[in-house]
Amino acid sequence: MIDVRLSEDQETLRKTVAEFARDEIAPVIGEYYEKGEFPYEIVAQMGRMGLFGLPFPEECGGMGGDYFALCLALEELARVDSSVAITLEAGVSLGAMPVFRYGTAAQRAEWLPALVSGEALGAFGLTEPGGGSDAGATRTTARRDGDNWVINGTKAFITNSGTDITRLVTVTAVTGELDGRKQISAIIVPAGTPGFTVSKKYSKVGWSASDTRELSFSDCVVPASNLLGEEGRGYAQFLSTLDEGRVAISAVSVGLAQGCVDECVKYVREREAFGHKIGEYQSIQFKIADMEARTHVARLAYYEAASRMLRNEPFKRQAAIAKLVASSAAMDNARDATQIFGGYGFMNEFPVGRFYRDAKILEIGEGTSEVQRMLIARDLGLQRPWQ
């Protein structure tokens, strides 16, 4: 028997985050969004609530929860705003989690307390200007020089990499070659390291209140002890990290999709056209019903992926399915919500305007929809003819 009901603790967490999002984020996030400002006070509040520590054990300073608890929080945050949700998602999944999974005892002791408390943010530098989804095409290099690594290269579209509270960026770099193939390693680069330059914030279509930047490394020297995990295993570590991240991004997508439903239901009960509330017209009812159905299916998809992950069962295919279905639901719902709102849906002062701007990146970030389809096909045993 399959039971998708939340436990009492899970439901309490969901309600707590939903209340925080409604009462603390919703009234102020529009101004942050319009100005393109990072919401430091909101992030600090999330830290005090323990949201950055949700999936980490108490001995690391965490809340002793699990990854599904994080996903529940992300969904409720994204129901109101995706910039805040992605700041938490990236801070946990890409900033702190790799250190927790692969770090030495010394690395965990040095970095995790601040990361899991939300006092500091970490970032993960994988994508490069010419690489995109082809992470294996990494050009950034790290050369061993005695007791140090010397890093040279550029990373693009890196979330949480340039805030005032960013403490580190873990970067992937080519550290050697074996049998004609690049050996990629992951290396921790502390913020402020000489030779590490953080560019100004991108001017983005959406996620305007989150921090996203290009990074460059020019003879950037860090200690050899900053190697994260095994040398030459950085790419494999990243793939595992990304599988988990796709479940989290699915939760963000479901939150945005549900937020579109929430806003539309409220709006059509108030808006009148041709003498009637527009919610009385069957065409509007059907459109909102389709939106709710998409959201429901996407939520079940990420619930299953998270469940398999927590049971230590293979979940790569399920994570890809969840990411594909949920990001598509978010984009479709944002488009339909904007249509229902009409001209008001094109105004940034209304949440659906922000939802529309935020939705598209969900079909791109942490693996495009095309990559998800490729992963699903491969897991079904369908290979490319040249493999």
GROMACS .gro file of C-alpha atoms in nm:
model
  387
    1MET     CA    1   0.000   0.000   0.000
    2ILE     CA    2   0.137   0.339  -0.099
    3ASP     CA    3   0.082   0.619   0.153
    4VAL     CA    4   0.181   0.971   0.052
    5ARG     CA    5   0.039   1.136   0.364
    6LEU     CA    6   0.282   1.348   0.561
    7SER     CA    7   0.375   1.254   0.914
    8GLU     CA    8   0.279   1.484   1.199
    9ASP     CA    9   0.632   1.629   1.213
   10GLN     CA   10   0.641   1.679   0.836
   11GLU     CA   11   0.305   1.852   0.835
   12THR     CA   12   0.414   2.077   1.121
   13LEU     CA   13   0.726   2.174   0.924
   14ARG     CA   14   0.523   2.239   0.609
   15LYS     CA   15   0.276   2.462   0.794
   16THR     CA   16   0.553   2.651   0.973
   17VAL     CA   17   0.736   2.732   0.650
   18ALA     CA   18   0.408   2.814   0.473
   19GLU     CA   19   0.320   3.063   0.746
   20PHE     CA   20   0.668   3.217   0.732
   21ALA     CA   21   0.647   3.251   0.353
   22ARG     CA   22   0.301   3.406   0.369
   23ASP     CA   23   0.361   3.645   0.658
   24GLU     CA   24   0.729   3.738   0.625
   25ILE     CA   25   0.829   3.690   0.259
   26ALA     CA   26   0.519   3.773   0.057
   27PRO     CA   27   0.478   4.132   0.185
   28VAL     CA   28   0.836   4.238   0.108
   29ILE     CA   29   0.980   4.020  -0.168
   30GLY     CA   30   0.838   4.227  -0.452
   31GLU     CA   31   1.057   4.522  -0.359
   32TYR     CA   32   1.369   4.305  -0.337
   33TYR     CA   33   1.279   4.156  -0.675
   34GLU     CA   34   1.228   4.491  -0.848
   35LYS     CA   35   1.555   4.630  -0.713
   36GLY     CA   36   1.747   4.308  -0.780
   37GLU     CA   37   1.861   4.301  -0.419
   38PHE     CA   38   1.961   3.994  -0.222
   39PRO     CA   39   1.722   3.943   0.075
   40TYR     CA   40   1.977   3.916   0.355
   41GLU     CA   41   1.724   3.957   0.636
   42ILE     CA   42   1.498   3.685   0.497
   43VAL     CA   43   1.797   3.451   0.463
   44ALA     CA   44   1.896   3.529   0.821
   45GLN     CA   45   1.543   3.446   0.937
   46MET     CA   46   1.556   3.115   0.749
   47GLY     CA   47   1.886   3.042   0.919
   48ARG     CA   48   1.737   3.109   1.263
   49MET     CA   49   1.448   2.876   1.174
   50GLY     CA   50   1.698   2.600   1.100
   51LEU     CA   51   1.603   2.562   0.734
   52PHE     CA   52   1.964   2.548   0.611
   53GLY     CA   53   2.029   2.265   0.856
   54LEU     CA   54   1.721   2.055   0.779
   55PRO     CA   55   1.889   1.752   0.613
   56PHE     CA   56   2.201   1.746   0.831
   57PRO     CA   57   2.260   1.550   1.154
   58GLU     CA   58   2.266   1.729   1.486
   59GLU     CA   59   2.635   1.654   1.539
   60CYS     CA   60   2.706   1.879   1.239
   61GLY     CA   61   2.488   2.154   1.382
   62GLY     CA   62   2.190   2.049   1.170
   63MET     CA   63   1.827   1.977   1.255
   64GLY     CA   64   1.853   1.598   1.224
   65GLY     CA   65   1.599   1.581   0.943
   66ASP     CA   66   1.631   1.447   0.593
   67TYR     CA   67   1.626   1.558   0.230
   68PHE     CA   68   1.250   1.525   0.204
   69ALA     CA   69   1.212   1.777   0.487
   70LEU     CA   70   1.420   2.019   0.281
   71CYS     CA   71   1.197   1.956  -0.021
   72LEU     CA   72   0.883   2.030   0.177
   73ALA     CA   73   1.034   2.362   0.288
   74LEU     CA   74   1.142   2.448  -0.066
   75GLU     CA   75   0.795   2.382  -0.203
   76GLU     CA   76   0.630   2.614   0.048
   77LEU     CA   77   0.886   2.890  -0.010
   78ALA     CA   78   0.853   2.869  -0.389
   79ARG     CA   79   0.476   2.892  -0.354
   80VAL     CA   80   0.544   3.255  -0.266
   81ASP     CA   81   0.884   3.330  -0.424
   82SER     CA   82   1.144   3.130  -0.614
   83SER     CA   83   1.441   3.361  -0.550
   84VAL     CA   84   1.429   3.279  -0.180
   85ALA     CA   85   1.365   2.911  -0.249
   86ILE     CA   86   1.660   2.877  -0.486
   87THR     CA   87   1.888   3.053  -0.239
   88LEU     CA   88   1.805   2.784   0.017
   89GLU     CA   89   1.820   2.501  -0.237
   90ALA     CA   90   2.161   2.600  -0.371
   91GLY     CA   91   2.295   2.681  -0.027
   92VAL     CA   92   2.210   2.332   0.098
   93SER     CA   93   2.227   2.104  -0.208
   94LEU     CA   94   2.525   2.264  -0.382
   95GLY     CA   95   2.698   2.454  -0.103
   96ALA     CA   96   2.689   2.249   0.215
   97MET     CA   97   2.592   1.900   0.098
   98PRO     CA   98   2.912   1.827  -0.104
   99VAL     CA   99   3.121   1.920   0.200
  100PHE     CA  100   2.907   1.696   0.418
  101ARG     CA  101   2.914   1.405   0.171
  102TYR     CA  102   3.278   1.414   0.064
  103GLY     CA  103   3.466   1.639   0.304
  104THR     CA  104   3.731   1.529   0.549
  105ALA     CA  105   3.669   1.564   0.921
  106ALA     CA  106   3.876   1.883   0.917
  107GLN     CA  107   3.684   2.029   0.622
  108ARG     CA  108   3.350   1.951   0.780
  109ALA     CA  109   3.458   2.103   1.109
  110GLU     CA  110   3.581   2.418   0.936
  111TRP     CA  111   3.293   2.484   0.698
  112LEU     CA  112   2.974   2.308   0.800
  113PRO     CA  113   2.880   2.495   1.121
  114ALA     CA  114   2.839   2.826   0.940
  115LEU     CA  115   2.679   2.668   0.631
  116VAL     CA  116   2.415   2.463   0.812
  117SER     CA  117   2.325   2.754   1.041
  118GLY     CA  118   2.267   2.986   0.746
  119GLU     CA  119   2.527   3.230   0.876
  120ALA     CA  120   2.727   3.164   0.559
  121LEU     CA  121   2.656   3.041   0.208
  122GLY     CA  122   2.849   2.804  -0.014
  123ALA     CA  123   2.833   2.770  -0.391
  124PHE     CA  124   2.923   2.503  -0.646
  125GLY     CA  125   3.118   2.610  -0.954
  126LEU     CA  126   3.054   2.360  -1.230
  127THR     CA  127   2.907   2.531  -1.538
  128GLU     CA  128   3.146   2.708  -1.773
  129PRO     CA  129   3.074   2.967  -2.045
  130GLY     CA  130   3.137   2.715  -2.323
  131GLY     CA  131   3.025   2.402  -2.140
  132GLY     CA  132   2.660   2.430  -2.042
  133SER     CA  133   2.511   2.086  -1.993
  134ASP     CA  134   2.834   1.917  -2.106
  135ALA     CA  135   3.009   1.911  -1.769
  136GLY     CA  136   3.267   1.670  -1.909
  137ALA     CA  137   3.395   1.952  -2.129
  138THR     CA  138   3.543   2.131  -1.826
  139ARG     CA  139   3.834   2.359  -1.919
  140THR     CA  140   3.917   2.500  -1.578
  141THR     CA  141   4.243   2.345  -1.461
  142ALA     CA  142   4.407   2.288  -1.124
  143ARG     CA  143   4.780   2.220  -1.129
  144ARG     CA  144   4.956   2.072  -0.829
  145ASP     CA  145   5.245   2.288  -0.710
  146GLY     CA  146   5.400   2.140  -0.397
  147ASP     CA  147   5.145   2.168  -0.117
  148ASN     CA  148   4.908   2.382  -0.324
  149TRP     CA  149   4.667   2.377  -0.617
  150VAL     CA  150   4.695   2.651  -0.878
  151ILE     CA  151   4.358   2.708  -1.043
  152ASN     CA  152   4.290   2.880  -1.376
  153GLY     CA  153   3.959   2.908  -1.558
  154THR     CA  154   3.610   3.056  -1.562
  155LYS     CA  155   3.272   2.944  -1.426
  156ALA     CA  156   2.932   3.083  -1.527
  157PHE     CA  157   2.583   3.111  -1.376
  158ILE     CA  158   2.693   3.026  -1.023
  159THR     CA  159   2.425   3.080  -0.755
  160ASN     CA  160   2.513   3.227  -0.413
  161SER     CA  161   2.870   3.293  -0.526
  162GLY     CA  162   2.901   3.666  -0.459
  163THR     CA  163   2.694   3.757  -0.155
  164ASP     CA  164   2.836   3.927   0.150
  165ILE     CA  165   2.795   3.599   0.341
  166THR     CA  166   2.944   3.365   0.077
  167ARG     CA  167   3.233   3.178   0.240
  168LEU     CA  168   3.337   2.928  -0.026
  169VAL     CA  169   3.289   2.801  -0.378
  170THR     CA  170   3.363   2.438  -0.461
  171VAL     CA  171   3.491   2.429  -0.818
  172THR     CA  172   3.542   2.142  -1.058
  173ALA     CA  173   3.873   2.147  -1.243
  174VAL     CA  174   4.081   1.918  -1.461
  175THR     CA  175   4.365   1.787  -1.245
  176GLY     CA  176   4.510   1.530  -1.482
  177GLU     CA  177   4.446   1.278  -1.758
  178LEU     CA  178   4.409   0.900  -1.754
  179ASP     CA  179   4.381   0.685  -2.068
  180GLY     CA  180   4.314   0.996  -2.272
  181ARG     CA  181   4.027   1.111  -2.051
  182LYS     CA  182   4.018   1.419  -1.830
  183GLN     CA  183   4.040   1.360  -1.458
  184ILE     CA  184   3.813   1.614  -1.289
  185SER     CA  185   3.844   1.698  -0.921
  186ALA     CA  186   3.650   1.921  -0.683
  187ILE     CA  187   3.842   2.184  -0.486
  188ILE     CA  188   3.721   2.425  -0.217
  189VAL     CA  189   3.812   2.788  -0.286
  190PRO     CA  190   3.745   3.024   0.009
  191ALA     CA  191   3.592   3.362  -0.074
  192GLY     CA  192   3.851   3.635  -0.099
  193THR     CA  193   4.134   3.407  -0.212
  194PRO     CA  194   4.382   3.604  -0.430
  195GLY     CA  195   4.330   3.523  -0.796
  196PHE     CA  196   3.961   3.444  -0.740
  197THR     CA  197   3.745   3.716  -0.897
  198VAL     CA  198   3.369   3.741  -0.862
  199SER     CA  199   3.204   3.937  -1.143
  200LYS     CA  200   2.907   4.168  -1.098
  201LYS     CA  201   2.560   4.016  -1.080
  202TYR     CA  202   2.395   3.907  -1.400
  203SER     CA  203   2.092   4.099  -1.525
  204LYS     CA  204   1.845   3.810  -1.531
  205VAL     CA  205   1.496   3.750  -1.666
  206GLY     CA  206   1.388   3.593  -1.336
  207TRP     CA  207   1.515   3.495  -0.991
  208SER     CA  208   1.598   3.864  -0.957
  209ALA     CA  209   1.639   3.850  -0.579
  210SER     CA  210   1.891   3.566  -0.591
  211ASP     CA  211   2.266   3.599  -0.643
  212THR     CA  212   2.410   3.462  -0.970
  213ARG     CA  213   2.754   3.550  -1.106
  214GLU     CA  214   3.046   3.457  -1.328
  215LEU     CA  215   3.367   3.353  -1.153
  216SER     CA  216   3.722   3.364  -1.282
  217PHE     CA  217   4.042   3.210  -1.149
  218SER     CA  218   4.384   3.339  -1.247
  219ASP     CA  219   4.671   3.155  -1.080
  220CYS     CA  220   4.447   3.115  -0.778
  221VAL     CA  221   4.640   2.925  -0.511
  222VAL     CA  222   4.471   2.713  -0.244
  223PRO     CA  223   4.616   2.447  -0.014
  224ALA     CA  224   4.627   2.089  -0.142
  225SER     CA  225   4.415   1.998   0.160
  226ASN     CA  226   4.123   2.185  -0.002
  227LEU     CA  227   4.068   1.892  -0.237
  228LEU     CA  228   3.712   1.774  -0.175
  229GLY     CA  229   3.682   1.397  -0.192
  230GLU     CA  230   3.912   1.188  -0.407
  231GLU     CA  231   4.132   1.334  -0.677
  232GLY     CA  232   3.984   1.254  -1.017
  233ARG     CA  233   3.641   1.176  -0.869
  234GLY     CA  234   3.499   1.529  -0.880
  235TYR     CA  235   3.280   1.461  -1.182
  236ALA     CA  236   3.131   1.146  -1.031
  237GLN     CA  237   3.072   1.329  -0.704
  238PHE     CA  238   2.900   1.607  -0.894
  239LEU     CA  239   2.668   1.366  -1.075
  240SER     CA  240   2.555   1.223  -0.743
  241THR     CA  241   2.507   1.572  -0.603
  242LEU     CA  242   2.305   1.670  -0.908
  243ASP     CA  243   2.071   1.372  -0.876
  244GLU     CA  244   1.978   1.493  -0.528
  245GLY     CA  245   1.958   1.852  -0.649
  246ARG     CA  246   1.710   1.755  -0.918
  247VAL     CA  247   1.469   1.630  -0.654
  248ALA     CA  248   1.504   1.962  -0.472
  249ILE     CA  249   1.453   2.164  -0.791
  250SER     CA  250   1.143   1.955  -0.858
  251ALA     CA  251   1.008   2.068  -0.522
  252VAL     CA  252   1.077   2.431  -0.613
  253SER     CA  253   0.896   2.376  -0.944
  254VAL     CA  254   0.595   2.223  -0.769
  255GLY     CA  255   0.585   2.517  -0.531
  256LEU     CA  256   0.577   2.766  -0.817
  257ALA     CA  257   0.310   2.562  -0.997
  258GLN     CA  258   0.097   2.550  -0.681
  259GLY     CA  259   0.148   2.920  -0.624
  260CYS     CA  260   0.001   2.985  -0.967
  261VAL     CA  261  -0.308   2.782  -0.873
  262ASP     CA  262  -0.340   2.965  -0.540
  263GLU     CA  263  -0.325   3.309  -0.700
  264CYS     CA  264  -0.567   3.219  -0.978
  265VAL     CA  265  -0.829   3.074  -0.743
  266LYS     CA  266  -0.823   3.395  -0.537
  267TYR     CA  267  -0.831   3.619  -0.844
  268VAL     CA  268  -1.118   3.454  -1.033
  269ARG     CA  269  -1.341   3.475  -0.724
  270GLU     CA  270  -1.303   3.853  -0.729
  271ARG     CA  271  -1.260   3.955  -1.093
  272GLU     CA  272  -1.576   4.024  -1.288
  273ALA     CA  273  -1.634   4.023  -1.663
  274PHE     CA  274  -1.962   4.050  -1.852
  275GLY     CA  275  -2.159   4.062  -1.529
  276HIS     CA  276  -2.016   3.751  -1.367
  277LYS     CA  277  -1.717   3.646  -1.159
  278ILE     CA  278  -1.479   3.497  -1.414
  279GLY     CA  279  -1.446   3.188  -1.194
  280GLU     CA  280  -1.802   3.103  -1.293
  281TYR     CA  281  -1.700   3.048  -1.654
  282GLN     CA  282  -1.628   2.688  -1.738
  283SER     CA  283  -1.333   2.776  -1.961
  284ILE     CA  284  -1.159   2.934  -1.662
  285GLN     CA  285  -1.257   2.648  -1.433
  286PHE     CA  286  -1.114   2.392  -1.674
  287LYS     CA  287  -0.788   2.583  -1.711
  288ILE     CA  288  -0.738   2.599  -1.334
  289ALA     CA  289  -0.836   2.233  -1.301
  290ASP     CA  290  -0.563   2.141  -1.550
  291MET     CA  291  -0.315   2.352  -1.352
  292GLU     CA  292  -0.402   2.172  -1.029
  293ALA     CA  293  -0.378   1.831  -1.199
  294ARG     CA  294  -0.029   1.910  -1.335
  295THR     CA  295   0.083   2.021  -0.990
  296HIS     CA  296  -0.054   1.711  -0.821
  297VAL     CA  297   0.119   1.473  -1.062
  298ALA     CA  298   0.448   1.662  -1.032
  299ARG     CA  299   0.430   1.651  -0.653
  300LEU     CA  300   0.380   1.276  -0.656
  301ALA     CA  301   0.680   1.242  -0.888
  302TYR     CA  302   0.917   1.423  -0.654
  303TYR     CA  303   0.772   1.248  -0.349
  304GLU     CA  304   0.858   0.913  -0.508
  305ALA     CA  305   1.209   1.021  -0.607
  306ALA     CA  306   1.275   1.153  -0.256
  307SER     CA  307   1.136   0.836  -0.101
  308ARG     CA  308   1.364   0.613  -0.309
  309MET     CA  309   1.663   0.833  -0.228
  310LEU     CA  310   1.597   0.809   0.146
  311ARG     CA  311   1.567   0.429   0.120
  312ASN     CA  312   1.906   0.418  -0.055
  313GLU     CA  313   1.744   0.275  -0.368
  314PRO     CA  314   1.841   0.380  -0.722
  315PHE     CA  315   1.659   0.703  -0.798
  316LYS     CA  316   1.839   0.862  -1.095
  317ARG     CA  317   1.553   0.790  -1.336
  318GLN     CA  318   1.289   0.902  -1.085
  319ALA     CA  319   1.480   1.225  -1.016
  320ALA     CA  320   1.501   1.300  -1.388
  321ILE     CA  321   1.131   1.225  -1.434
  322ALA     CA  322   1.041   1.450  -1.142
  323LYS     CA  323   1.259   1.733  -1.272
  324LEU     CA  324   1.114   1.701  -1.625
  325VAL     CA  325   0.751   1.680  -1.517
  326ALA     CA  326   0.768   1.942  -1.242
  327SER     CA  327   0.955   2.207  -1.441
  328SER     CA  328   0.712   2.160  -1.730
  329ALA     CA  329   0.418   2.198  -1.490
  330ALA     CA  330   0.569   2.518  -1.350
  331MET     CA  331   0.616   2.668  -1.696
  332ASP     CA  332   0.269   2.566  -1.816
  333ASN     CA  333   0.100   2.690  -1.501
  334ALA     CA  334   0.284   3.022  -1.510
  335ARG     CA  335   0.174   3.075  -1.869
  336ASP     CA  336  -0.188   2.986  -1.791
  337ALA     CA  337  -0.194   3.199  -1.476
  338THR     CA  338  -0.066   3.499  -1.668
  339GLN     CA  339  -0.339   3.446  -1.927
  340ILE     CA  340  -0.609   3.427  -1.659
  341PHE     CA  341  -0.484   3.748  -1.498
  342GLY     CA  342  -0.475   3.923  -1.836
  343GLY     CA  343  -0.299   4.259  -1.829
  344TYR     CA  344  -0.243   4.233  -1.454
  345GLY     CA  345  -0.048   3.914  -1.512
  346PHE     CA  346   0.204   4.117  -1.710
  347MET     CA  347   0.270   4.347  -1.415
  348ASN     CA  348   0.556   4.261  -1.182
  349GLU     CA  349   0.361   4.386  -0.880
  350PHE     CA  350   0.145   4.074  -0.908
  351PRO     CA  351   0.296   3.742  -0.799
  352VAL     CA  352   0.203   3.568  -1.123
  353GLY     CA  353   0.419   3.817  -1.314
  354ARG     CA  354   0.717   3.706  -1.106
  355PHE     CA  355   0.613   3.342  -1.141
  356TYR     CA  356   0.614   3.377  -1.519
  357ARG     CA  357   0.962   3.527  -1.518
  358ASP     CA  358   1.094   3.266  -1.274
  359ALA     CA  359   0.947   2.954  -1.436
  360LYS     CA  360   1.161   2.917  -1.748
  361ILE     CA  361   1.491   2.867  -1.570
  362LEU     CA  362   1.345   2.561  -1.399
  363GLU     CA  363   1.352   2.386  -1.739
  364ILE     CA  364   1.721   2.478  -1.774
  365GLY     CA  365   1.903   2.482  -1.439
  366GLU     CA  366   2.056   2.163  -1.289
  367GLY     CA  367   2.009   1.984  -1.619
  368THR     CA  368   1.789   2.097  -1.907
  369SER     CA  369   1.469   1.914  -2.000
  370GLU     CA  370   1.660   1.759  -2.289
  371VAL     CA  371   1.921   1.623  -2.048
  372GLN     CA  372   1.646   1.474  -1.832
  373ARG     CA  373   1.501   1.295  -2.134
  374MET     CA  374   1.848   1.168  -2.221
  375LEU     CA  375   1.897   1.033  -1.867
  376ILE     CA  376   1.558   0.862  -1.868
  377ALA     CA  377   1.627   0.701  -2.206
  378ARG     CA  378   1.971   0.580  -2.095
  379ASP     CA  379   1.827   0.429  -1.780
  380LEU     CA  380   1.581   0.240  -1.999
  381GLY     CA  381   1.877   0.090  -2.183
  382LEU     CA  382   1.856   0.309  -2.492
  383GLN     CA  383   2.203   0.413  -2.600
  384ARG     CA  384   2.334   0.646  -2.865
  385PRO     CA  385   2.456   0.463  -3.179
  386TRP     CA  386   2.817   0.572  -3.129
  387GLN     CA  387   2.839   0.438  -2.774
   0.00000   0.00000   0.00000
